[in-house]
GROMACS .gro file of C-alpha atoms in nm:
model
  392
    1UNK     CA    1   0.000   0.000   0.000
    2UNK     CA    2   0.172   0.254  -0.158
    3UNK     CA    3   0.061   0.648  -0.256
    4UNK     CA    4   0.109   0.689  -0.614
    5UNK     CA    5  -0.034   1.011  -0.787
    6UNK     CA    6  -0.156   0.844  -1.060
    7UNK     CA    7  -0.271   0.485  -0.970
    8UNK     CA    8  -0.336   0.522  -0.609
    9UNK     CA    9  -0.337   0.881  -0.507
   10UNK     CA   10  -0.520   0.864  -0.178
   11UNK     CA   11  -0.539   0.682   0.097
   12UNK     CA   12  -0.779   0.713   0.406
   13UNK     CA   13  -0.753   0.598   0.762
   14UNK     CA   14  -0.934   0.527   1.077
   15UNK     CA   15  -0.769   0.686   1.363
   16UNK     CA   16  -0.777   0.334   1.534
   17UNK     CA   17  -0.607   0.214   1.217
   18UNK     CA   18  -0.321   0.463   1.278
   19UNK     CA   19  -0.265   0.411   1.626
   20UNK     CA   20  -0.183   0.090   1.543
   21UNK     CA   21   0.087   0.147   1.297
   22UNK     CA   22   0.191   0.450   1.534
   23UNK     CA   23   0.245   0.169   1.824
   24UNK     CA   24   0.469  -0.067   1.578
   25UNK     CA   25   0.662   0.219   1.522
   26UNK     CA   26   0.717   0.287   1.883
   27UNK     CA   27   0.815  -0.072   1.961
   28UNK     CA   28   1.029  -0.078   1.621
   29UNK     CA   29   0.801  -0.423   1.540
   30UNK     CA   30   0.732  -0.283   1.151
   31UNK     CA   31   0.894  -0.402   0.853
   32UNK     CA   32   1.114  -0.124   0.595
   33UNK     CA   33   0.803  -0.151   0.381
   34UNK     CA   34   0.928  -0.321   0.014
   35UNK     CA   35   0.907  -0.008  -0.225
   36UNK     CA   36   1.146   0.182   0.011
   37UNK     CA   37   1.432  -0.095  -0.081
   38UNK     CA   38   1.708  -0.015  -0.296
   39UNK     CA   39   1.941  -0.329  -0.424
   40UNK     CA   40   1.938  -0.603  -0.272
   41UNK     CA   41   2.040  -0.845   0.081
   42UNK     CA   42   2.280  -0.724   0.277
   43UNK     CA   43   2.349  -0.421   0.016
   44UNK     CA   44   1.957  -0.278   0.046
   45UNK     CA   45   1.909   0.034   0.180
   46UNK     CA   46   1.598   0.249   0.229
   47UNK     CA   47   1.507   0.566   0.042
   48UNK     CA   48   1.450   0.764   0.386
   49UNK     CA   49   1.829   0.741   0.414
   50UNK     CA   50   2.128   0.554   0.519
   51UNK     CA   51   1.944   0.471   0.843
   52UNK     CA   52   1.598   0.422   0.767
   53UNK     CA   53   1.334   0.655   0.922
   54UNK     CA   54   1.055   0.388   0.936
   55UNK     CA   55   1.036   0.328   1.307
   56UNK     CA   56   1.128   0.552   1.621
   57UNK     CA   57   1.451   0.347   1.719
   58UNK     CA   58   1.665   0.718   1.638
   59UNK     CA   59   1.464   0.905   1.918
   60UNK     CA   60   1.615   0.624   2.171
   61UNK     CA   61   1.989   0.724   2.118
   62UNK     CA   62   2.186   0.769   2.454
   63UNK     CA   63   2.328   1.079   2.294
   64UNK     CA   64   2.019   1.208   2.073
   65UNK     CA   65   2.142   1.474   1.805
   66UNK     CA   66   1.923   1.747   1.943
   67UNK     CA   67   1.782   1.648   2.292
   68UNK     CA   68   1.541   1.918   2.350
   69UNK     CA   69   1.403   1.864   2.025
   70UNK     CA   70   1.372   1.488   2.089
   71UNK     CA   71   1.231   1.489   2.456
   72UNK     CA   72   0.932   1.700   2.228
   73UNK     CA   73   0.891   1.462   2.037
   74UNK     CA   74   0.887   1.130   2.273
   75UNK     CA   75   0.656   1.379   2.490
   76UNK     CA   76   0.417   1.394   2.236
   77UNK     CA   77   0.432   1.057   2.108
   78UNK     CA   78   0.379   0.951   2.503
   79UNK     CA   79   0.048   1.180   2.557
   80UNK     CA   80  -0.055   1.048   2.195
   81UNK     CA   81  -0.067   0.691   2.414
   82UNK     CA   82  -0.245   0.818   2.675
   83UNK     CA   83  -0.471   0.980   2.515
   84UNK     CA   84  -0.657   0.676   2.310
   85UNK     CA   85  -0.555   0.468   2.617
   86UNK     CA   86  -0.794   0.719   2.818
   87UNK     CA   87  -1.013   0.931   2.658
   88UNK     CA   88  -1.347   0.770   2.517
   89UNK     CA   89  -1.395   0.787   2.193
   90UNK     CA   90  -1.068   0.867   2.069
   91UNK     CA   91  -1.018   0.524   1.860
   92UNK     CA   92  -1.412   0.480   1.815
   93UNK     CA   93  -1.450   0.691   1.531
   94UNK     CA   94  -1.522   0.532   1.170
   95UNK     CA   95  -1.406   0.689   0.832
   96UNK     CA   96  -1.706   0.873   0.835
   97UNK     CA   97  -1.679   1.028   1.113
   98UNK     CA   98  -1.334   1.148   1.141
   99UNK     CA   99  -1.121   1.027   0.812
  100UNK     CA  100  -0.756   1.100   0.799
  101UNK     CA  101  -0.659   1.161   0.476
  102UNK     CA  102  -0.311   1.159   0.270
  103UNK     CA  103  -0.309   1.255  -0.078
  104UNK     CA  104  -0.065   1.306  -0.323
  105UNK     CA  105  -0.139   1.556  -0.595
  106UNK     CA  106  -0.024   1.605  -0.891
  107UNK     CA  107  -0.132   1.867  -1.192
  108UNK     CA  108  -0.097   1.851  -1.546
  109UNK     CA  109  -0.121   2.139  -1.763
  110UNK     CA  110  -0.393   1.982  -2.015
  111UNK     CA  111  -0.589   1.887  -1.735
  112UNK     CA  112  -0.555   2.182  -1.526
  113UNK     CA  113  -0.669   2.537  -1.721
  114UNK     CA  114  -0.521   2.749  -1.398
  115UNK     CA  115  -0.200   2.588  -1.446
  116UNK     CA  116  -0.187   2.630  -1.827
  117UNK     CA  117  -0.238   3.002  -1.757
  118UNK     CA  118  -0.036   3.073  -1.515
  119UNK     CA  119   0.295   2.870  -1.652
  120UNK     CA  120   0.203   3.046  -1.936
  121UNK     CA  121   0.246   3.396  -1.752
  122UNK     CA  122   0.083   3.625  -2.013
  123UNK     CA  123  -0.073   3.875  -1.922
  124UNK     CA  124  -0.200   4.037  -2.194
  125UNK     CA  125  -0.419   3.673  -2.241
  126UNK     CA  126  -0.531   3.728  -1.860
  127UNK     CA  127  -0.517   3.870  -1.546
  128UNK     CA  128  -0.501   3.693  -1.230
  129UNK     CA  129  -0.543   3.945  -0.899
  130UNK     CA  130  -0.368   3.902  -0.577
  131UNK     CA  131  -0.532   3.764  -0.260
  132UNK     CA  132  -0.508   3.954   0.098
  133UNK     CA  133  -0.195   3.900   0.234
  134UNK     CA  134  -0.105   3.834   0.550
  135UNK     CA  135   0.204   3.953   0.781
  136UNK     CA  136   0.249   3.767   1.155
  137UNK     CA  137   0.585   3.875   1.341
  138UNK     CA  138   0.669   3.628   1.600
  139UNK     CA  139   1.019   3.628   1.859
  140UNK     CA  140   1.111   3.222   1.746
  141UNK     CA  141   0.966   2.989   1.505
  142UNK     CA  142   0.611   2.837   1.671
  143UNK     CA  143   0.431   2.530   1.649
  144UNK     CA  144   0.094   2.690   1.778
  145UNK     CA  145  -0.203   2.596   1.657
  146UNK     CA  146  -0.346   2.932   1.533
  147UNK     CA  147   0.018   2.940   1.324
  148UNK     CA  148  -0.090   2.592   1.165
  149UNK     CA  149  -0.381   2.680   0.952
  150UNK     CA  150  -0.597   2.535   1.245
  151UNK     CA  151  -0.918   2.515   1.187
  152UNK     CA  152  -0.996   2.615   0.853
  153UNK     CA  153  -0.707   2.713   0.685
  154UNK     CA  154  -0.366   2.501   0.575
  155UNK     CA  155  -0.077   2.500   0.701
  156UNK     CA  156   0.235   2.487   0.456
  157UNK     CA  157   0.526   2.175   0.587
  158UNK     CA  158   0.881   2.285   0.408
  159UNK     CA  159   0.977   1.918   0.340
  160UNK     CA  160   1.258   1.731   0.187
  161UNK     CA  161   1.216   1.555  -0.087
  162UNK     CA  162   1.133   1.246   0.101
  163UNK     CA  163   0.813   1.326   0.375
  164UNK     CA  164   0.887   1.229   0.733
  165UNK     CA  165   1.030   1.256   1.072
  166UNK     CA  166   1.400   1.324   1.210
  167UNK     CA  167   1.600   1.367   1.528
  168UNK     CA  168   1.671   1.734   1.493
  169UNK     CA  169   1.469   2.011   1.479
  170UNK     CA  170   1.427   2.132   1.079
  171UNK     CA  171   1.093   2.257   1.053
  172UNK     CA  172   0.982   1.959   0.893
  173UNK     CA  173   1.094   1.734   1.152
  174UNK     CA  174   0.921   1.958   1.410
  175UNK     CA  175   0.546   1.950   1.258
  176UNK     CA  176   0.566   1.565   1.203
  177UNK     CA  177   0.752   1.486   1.528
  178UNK     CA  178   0.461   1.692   1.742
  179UNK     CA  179   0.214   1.482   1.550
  180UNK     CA  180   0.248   1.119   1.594
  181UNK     CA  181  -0.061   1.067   1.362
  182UNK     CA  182   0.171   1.192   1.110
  183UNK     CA  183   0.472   1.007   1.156
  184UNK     CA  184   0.294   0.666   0.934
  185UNK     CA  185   0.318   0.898   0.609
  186UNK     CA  186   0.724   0.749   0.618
  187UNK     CA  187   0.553   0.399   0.505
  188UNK     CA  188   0.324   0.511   0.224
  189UNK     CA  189   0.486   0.798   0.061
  190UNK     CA  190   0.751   0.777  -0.208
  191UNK     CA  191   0.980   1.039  -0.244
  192UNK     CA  192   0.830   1.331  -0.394
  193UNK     CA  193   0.857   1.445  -0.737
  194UNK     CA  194   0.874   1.806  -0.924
  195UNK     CA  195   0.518   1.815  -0.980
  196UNK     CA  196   0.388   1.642  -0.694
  197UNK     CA  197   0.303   1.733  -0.314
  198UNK     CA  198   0.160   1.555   0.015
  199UNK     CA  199  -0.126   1.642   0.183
  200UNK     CA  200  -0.245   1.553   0.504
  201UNK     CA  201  -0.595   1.617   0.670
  202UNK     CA  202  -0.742   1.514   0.994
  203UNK     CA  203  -0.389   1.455   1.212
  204UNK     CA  204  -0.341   1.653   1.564
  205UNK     CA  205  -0.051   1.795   1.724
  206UNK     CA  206   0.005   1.725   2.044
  207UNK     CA  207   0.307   1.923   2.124
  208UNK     CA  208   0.400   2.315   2.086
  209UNK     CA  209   0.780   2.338   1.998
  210UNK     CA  210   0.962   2.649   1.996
  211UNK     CA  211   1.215   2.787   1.831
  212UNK     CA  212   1.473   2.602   1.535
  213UNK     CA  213   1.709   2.364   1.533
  214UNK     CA  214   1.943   2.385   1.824
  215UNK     CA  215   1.674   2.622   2.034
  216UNK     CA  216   1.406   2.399   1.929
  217UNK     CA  217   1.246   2.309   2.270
  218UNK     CA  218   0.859   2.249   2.404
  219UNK     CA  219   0.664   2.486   2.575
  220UNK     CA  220   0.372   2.273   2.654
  221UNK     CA  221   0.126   2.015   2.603
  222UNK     CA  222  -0.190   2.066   2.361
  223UNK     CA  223  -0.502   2.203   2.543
  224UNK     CA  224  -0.777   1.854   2.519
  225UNK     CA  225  -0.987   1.839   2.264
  226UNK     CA  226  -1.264   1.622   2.264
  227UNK     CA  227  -1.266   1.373   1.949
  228UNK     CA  228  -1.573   1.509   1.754
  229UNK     CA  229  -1.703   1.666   1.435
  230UNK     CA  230  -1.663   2.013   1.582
  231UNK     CA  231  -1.284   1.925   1.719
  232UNK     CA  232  -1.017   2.210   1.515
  233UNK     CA  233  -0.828   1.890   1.461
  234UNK     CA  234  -1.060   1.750   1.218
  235UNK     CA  235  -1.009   1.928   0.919
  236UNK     CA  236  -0.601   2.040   0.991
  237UNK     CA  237  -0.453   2.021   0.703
  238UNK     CA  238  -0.038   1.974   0.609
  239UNK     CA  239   0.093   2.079   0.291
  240UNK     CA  240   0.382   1.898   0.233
  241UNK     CA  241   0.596   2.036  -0.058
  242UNK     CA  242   0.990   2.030  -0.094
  243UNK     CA  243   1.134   2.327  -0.254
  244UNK     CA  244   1.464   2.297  -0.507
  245UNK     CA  245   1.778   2.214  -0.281
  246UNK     CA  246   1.984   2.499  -0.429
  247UNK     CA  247   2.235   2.519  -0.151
  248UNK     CA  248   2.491   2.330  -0.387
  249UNK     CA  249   2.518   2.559  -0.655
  250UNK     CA  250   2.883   2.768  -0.706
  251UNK     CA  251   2.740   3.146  -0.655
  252UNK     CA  252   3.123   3.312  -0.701
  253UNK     CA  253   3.121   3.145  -1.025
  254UNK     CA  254   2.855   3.310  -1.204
  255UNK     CA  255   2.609   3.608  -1.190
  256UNK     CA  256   2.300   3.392  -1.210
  257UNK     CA  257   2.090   3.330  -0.910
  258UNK     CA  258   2.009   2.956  -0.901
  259UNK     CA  259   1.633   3.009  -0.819
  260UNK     CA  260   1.606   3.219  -1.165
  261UNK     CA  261   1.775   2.982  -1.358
  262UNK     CA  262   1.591   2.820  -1.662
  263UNK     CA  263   1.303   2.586  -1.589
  264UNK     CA  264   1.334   2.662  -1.165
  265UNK     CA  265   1.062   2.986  -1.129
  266UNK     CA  266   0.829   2.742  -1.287
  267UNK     CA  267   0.894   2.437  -1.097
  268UNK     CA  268   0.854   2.594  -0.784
  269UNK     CA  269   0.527   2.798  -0.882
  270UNK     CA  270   0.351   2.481  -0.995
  271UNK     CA  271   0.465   2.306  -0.659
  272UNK     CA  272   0.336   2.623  -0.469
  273UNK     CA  273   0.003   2.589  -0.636
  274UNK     CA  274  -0.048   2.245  -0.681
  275UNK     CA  275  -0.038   2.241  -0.259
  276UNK     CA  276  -0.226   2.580  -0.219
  277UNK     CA  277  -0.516   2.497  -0.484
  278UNK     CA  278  -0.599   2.137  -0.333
  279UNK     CA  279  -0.885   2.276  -0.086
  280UNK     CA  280  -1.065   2.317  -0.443
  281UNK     CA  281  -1.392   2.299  -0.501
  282UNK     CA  282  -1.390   2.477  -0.142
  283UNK     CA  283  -1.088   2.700  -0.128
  284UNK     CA  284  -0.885   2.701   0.181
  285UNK     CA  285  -0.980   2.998   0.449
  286UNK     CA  286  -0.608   3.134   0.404
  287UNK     CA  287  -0.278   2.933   0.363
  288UNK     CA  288   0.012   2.946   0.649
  289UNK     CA  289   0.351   2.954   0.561
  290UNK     CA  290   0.680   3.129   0.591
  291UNK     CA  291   1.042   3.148   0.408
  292UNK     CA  292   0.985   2.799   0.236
  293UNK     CA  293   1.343   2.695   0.102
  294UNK     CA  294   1.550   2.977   0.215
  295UNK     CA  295   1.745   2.821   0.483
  296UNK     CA  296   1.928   2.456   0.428
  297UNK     CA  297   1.836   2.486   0.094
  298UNK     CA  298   1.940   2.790  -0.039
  299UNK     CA  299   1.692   2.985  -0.174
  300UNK     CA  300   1.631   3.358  -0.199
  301UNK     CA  301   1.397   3.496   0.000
  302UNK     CA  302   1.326   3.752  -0.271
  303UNK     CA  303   1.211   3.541  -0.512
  304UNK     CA  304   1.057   3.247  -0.293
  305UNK     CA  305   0.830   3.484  -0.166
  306UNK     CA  306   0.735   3.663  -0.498
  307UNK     CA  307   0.620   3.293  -0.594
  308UNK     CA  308   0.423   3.180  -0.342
  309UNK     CA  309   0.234   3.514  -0.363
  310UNK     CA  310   0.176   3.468  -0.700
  311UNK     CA  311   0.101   3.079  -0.636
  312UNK     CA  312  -0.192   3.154  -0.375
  313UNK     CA  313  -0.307   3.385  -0.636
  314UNK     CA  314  -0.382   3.168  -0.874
  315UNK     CA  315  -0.505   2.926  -0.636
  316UNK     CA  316  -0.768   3.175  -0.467
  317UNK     CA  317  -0.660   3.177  -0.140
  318UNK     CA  318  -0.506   3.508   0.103
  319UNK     CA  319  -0.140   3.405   0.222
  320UNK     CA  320  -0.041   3.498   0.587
  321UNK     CA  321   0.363   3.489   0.642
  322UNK     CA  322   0.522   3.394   0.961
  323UNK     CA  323   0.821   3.522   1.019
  324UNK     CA  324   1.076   3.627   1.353
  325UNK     CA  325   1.271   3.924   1.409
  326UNK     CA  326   1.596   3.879   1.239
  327UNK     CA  327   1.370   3.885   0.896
  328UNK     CA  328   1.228   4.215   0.966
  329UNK     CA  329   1.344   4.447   0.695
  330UNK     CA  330   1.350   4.184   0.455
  331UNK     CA  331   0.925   4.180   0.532
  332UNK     CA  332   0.901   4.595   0.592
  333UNK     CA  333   1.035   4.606   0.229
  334UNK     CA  334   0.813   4.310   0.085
  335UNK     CA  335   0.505   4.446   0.248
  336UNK     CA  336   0.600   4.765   0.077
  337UNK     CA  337   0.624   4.592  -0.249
  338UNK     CA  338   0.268   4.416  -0.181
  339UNK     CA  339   0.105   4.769  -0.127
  340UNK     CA  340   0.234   4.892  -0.427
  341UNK     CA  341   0.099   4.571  -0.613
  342UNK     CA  342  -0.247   4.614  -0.463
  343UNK     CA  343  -0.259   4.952  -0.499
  344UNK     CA  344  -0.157   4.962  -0.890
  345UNK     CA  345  -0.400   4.662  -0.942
  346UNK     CA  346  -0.071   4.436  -1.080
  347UNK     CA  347  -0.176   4.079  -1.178
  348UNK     CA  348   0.028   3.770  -1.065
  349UNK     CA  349   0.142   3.669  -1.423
  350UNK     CA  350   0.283   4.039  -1.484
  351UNK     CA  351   0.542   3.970  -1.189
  352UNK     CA  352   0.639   3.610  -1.296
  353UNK     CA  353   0.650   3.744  -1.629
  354UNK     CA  354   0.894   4.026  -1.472
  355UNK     CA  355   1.082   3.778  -1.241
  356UNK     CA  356   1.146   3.527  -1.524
  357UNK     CA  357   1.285   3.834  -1.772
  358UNK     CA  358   1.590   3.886  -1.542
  359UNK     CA  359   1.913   3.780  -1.754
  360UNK     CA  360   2.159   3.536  -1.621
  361UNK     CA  361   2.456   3.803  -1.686
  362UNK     CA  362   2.208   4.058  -1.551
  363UNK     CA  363   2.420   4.044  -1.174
  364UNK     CA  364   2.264   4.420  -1.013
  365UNK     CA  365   1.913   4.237  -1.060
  366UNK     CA  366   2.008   3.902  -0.989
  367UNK     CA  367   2.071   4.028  -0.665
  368UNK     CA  368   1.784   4.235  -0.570
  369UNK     CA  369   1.493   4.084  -0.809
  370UNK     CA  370   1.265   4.238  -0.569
  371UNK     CA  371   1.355   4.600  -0.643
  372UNK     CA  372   1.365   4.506  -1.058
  373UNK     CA  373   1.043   4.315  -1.044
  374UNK     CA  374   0.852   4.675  -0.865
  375UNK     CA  375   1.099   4.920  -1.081
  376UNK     CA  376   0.914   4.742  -1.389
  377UNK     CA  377   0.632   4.726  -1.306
  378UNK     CA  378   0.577   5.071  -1.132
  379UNK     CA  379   0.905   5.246  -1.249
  380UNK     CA  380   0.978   5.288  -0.827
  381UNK     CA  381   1.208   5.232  -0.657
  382UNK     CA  382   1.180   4.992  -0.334
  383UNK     CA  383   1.500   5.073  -0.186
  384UNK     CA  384   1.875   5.132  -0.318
  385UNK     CA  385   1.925   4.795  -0.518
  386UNK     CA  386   2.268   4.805  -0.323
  387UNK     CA  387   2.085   4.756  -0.001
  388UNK     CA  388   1.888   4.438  -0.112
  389UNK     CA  389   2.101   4.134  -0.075
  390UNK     CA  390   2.108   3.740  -0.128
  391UNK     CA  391   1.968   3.536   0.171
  392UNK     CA  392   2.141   3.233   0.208
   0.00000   0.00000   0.00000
């Protein structure tokens, strides 16, 4: 049992059918599922990596690689056991009545007009408008429910390429460790492709984690929420989509910034979408997210952001961006950008259209694509271009 966008897309679970793969993986009693081998005997390995992330045997190190980070995650996986050990009605539930859902989506462009147009990026053949847009300051990274896309909303996951848990604190690692519900999606889901994304519905976190990687540590436990049709928990929703790993590309060798070389605007615009647009027919309330792909990976912060604008405007939903303080003036300057884009009535495909016109040789706008995308579309200037820099 295997997702597959094309053959087997979907897959949908009892909770009391999770909790019992969630308990195998506690007591390290499941199987590497077949499809996650690679060669064979004593030579296989597993596609989650050298040391196979299909159980919870790496949270039981003597010397775990981030403690804090860990004790979360044993913490919640602990009151995840005592809660359907407990609380009536917790494993009771049918399909019906509370389905968790994992789906992975992929879009074609003959089979999706939306995506045809906006690949497409003219916008002289149509004009797509922006959605509200949403800024939320916060002192540390923040697994808090309202920050999730809890209750009605979704809630953006910046995964790798393969889906799943860890023993550090990435923010991947965080949402699915803080969510044992979530931690099965290691067994079902191959690694994702360009066009495709995860999404999960109907999974609760139990934890709330502060902070990133080495100051990753929890705050506290989950408030209870009874297991019904009105629970928050219900309809949560996880947008699993992996952004381009562009850390390894040679900067001082070239002008060109890897996220605007050929082919890579578009890739990560149909990814964006693909995740933001699958609340369709019923459009998500807003989508959550933050600086997707801008840290391990490489990306610029610039441009990233630019695209999943554009992205949730094509999908029809508002965009709310998380971010902490050491961002700051990277957000003052993009919410100064967004004004001007509301205000001027700009349509999404006129700034992809701008973004993908910057030249490779063109190194003053490779740097600050913000400032060229708003000086050509407006003919004003954000800031100095000097000022505008490369986030790494």
């Amino acid at each position: 049992m295997v997702l597959d966008s094309t053959e087997n897309p979907e897959l949908v679970f009892t909770r009391k059918q999770l909790a019992c793969l969630v308990v195998h993986q506690f007591l390290c009693t499941i199987p590497t599922p077949s499809w996650m081998m690679k060669g064979k005997g004593k030579e296989s390995m597993t596609m989650a990596g050298e040391e196979g992330f299909v159980d919870f045997s790496l949270w039981y190190s003597d010397e775990p690689a981030n403690f804090e980070a860990v004790c979360a995650y044993l913490t919640a996986l602990f009151t995840y056991m005592e809660k359907i050990a407990t609380e009536p009605g917790w494993l009771e539930q049918g399909a019906e009545e509370w389905p968790v859902v994992m789906r992975l989506r992929s879009l074609k462009n003959a089979d999706d007009e939306q995506l045809k147009r906006m690949l497409a990026s003219d916008s002289e053949a149509s004009r797509t408008p922006f959605k509200p847009l949403e800024f939320i300051a916060l002192p540390e990274p923040s697994t808090d429910p309202p920050l999730l896309g809890v209750p009605d909303g979704a809630g953006v996951v910046f995964a790798n390429k393969q889906v799943g848990f860890g023993r550090s604190a990435t923010m991947e690692e965080v949402a699915v460790g803080t969510t044992p519900e979530a931690c099965p999606i290691v067994l079902v889901t191959p690694p994702l492709k360009d066009d495709e994304v995860l999404i999960v519905v109907g999974v609760e976190s139990l934890v709330v984690v502060e902070g990133y990687g080495r100051t990753a540590r929890m705050t506290r436990v989950n408030r209870t929420v009874p297991p019904t049709k009105d629970s928050p928990w219900r309809t949560r929703t996880m947008l699993f989509m992996d952004a381009l790993e562009l850390d390894g590309y040679d900067s001082t060798s070239s002008d060109a910034l890897p996220d605007l070389l050929p082919g890579h605007v578009d890739r990560e615009l149909q990814k964006a979408y693909t995740a933001f647009s699958s609340g369709s027919p019923t459009p998500y309330a807003h989508v959550a997210t933050g600086l997707w792909g801008c840290g391990a990976f490489g990306g610029n912060e610039e441009v990233k952001t630019m695209i999943q604008w554009c992205a949730a405007a094509f999908a029809g939903v508002p965009l709310s961006f998380a971010y902490t303080g050491d961002r700051s003036a990277f957000f003052l300057r993009f919410r100064e950008f967004a004004d001007v884009a509301k205000r001027d009535a700009w349509a999404a495909e006129e700034v992809i259209e701008a973004l993908k016109s910057i030249r490779s040789d063109d190194k003053e706008n490779n740097r600050a694509p913000l400032a060229f995308v708003l000086r050509v579309l407006s003919g004003r200037q954000l800031v100095p271009a000097s000022s505008l820099s490369i986030s790494s």
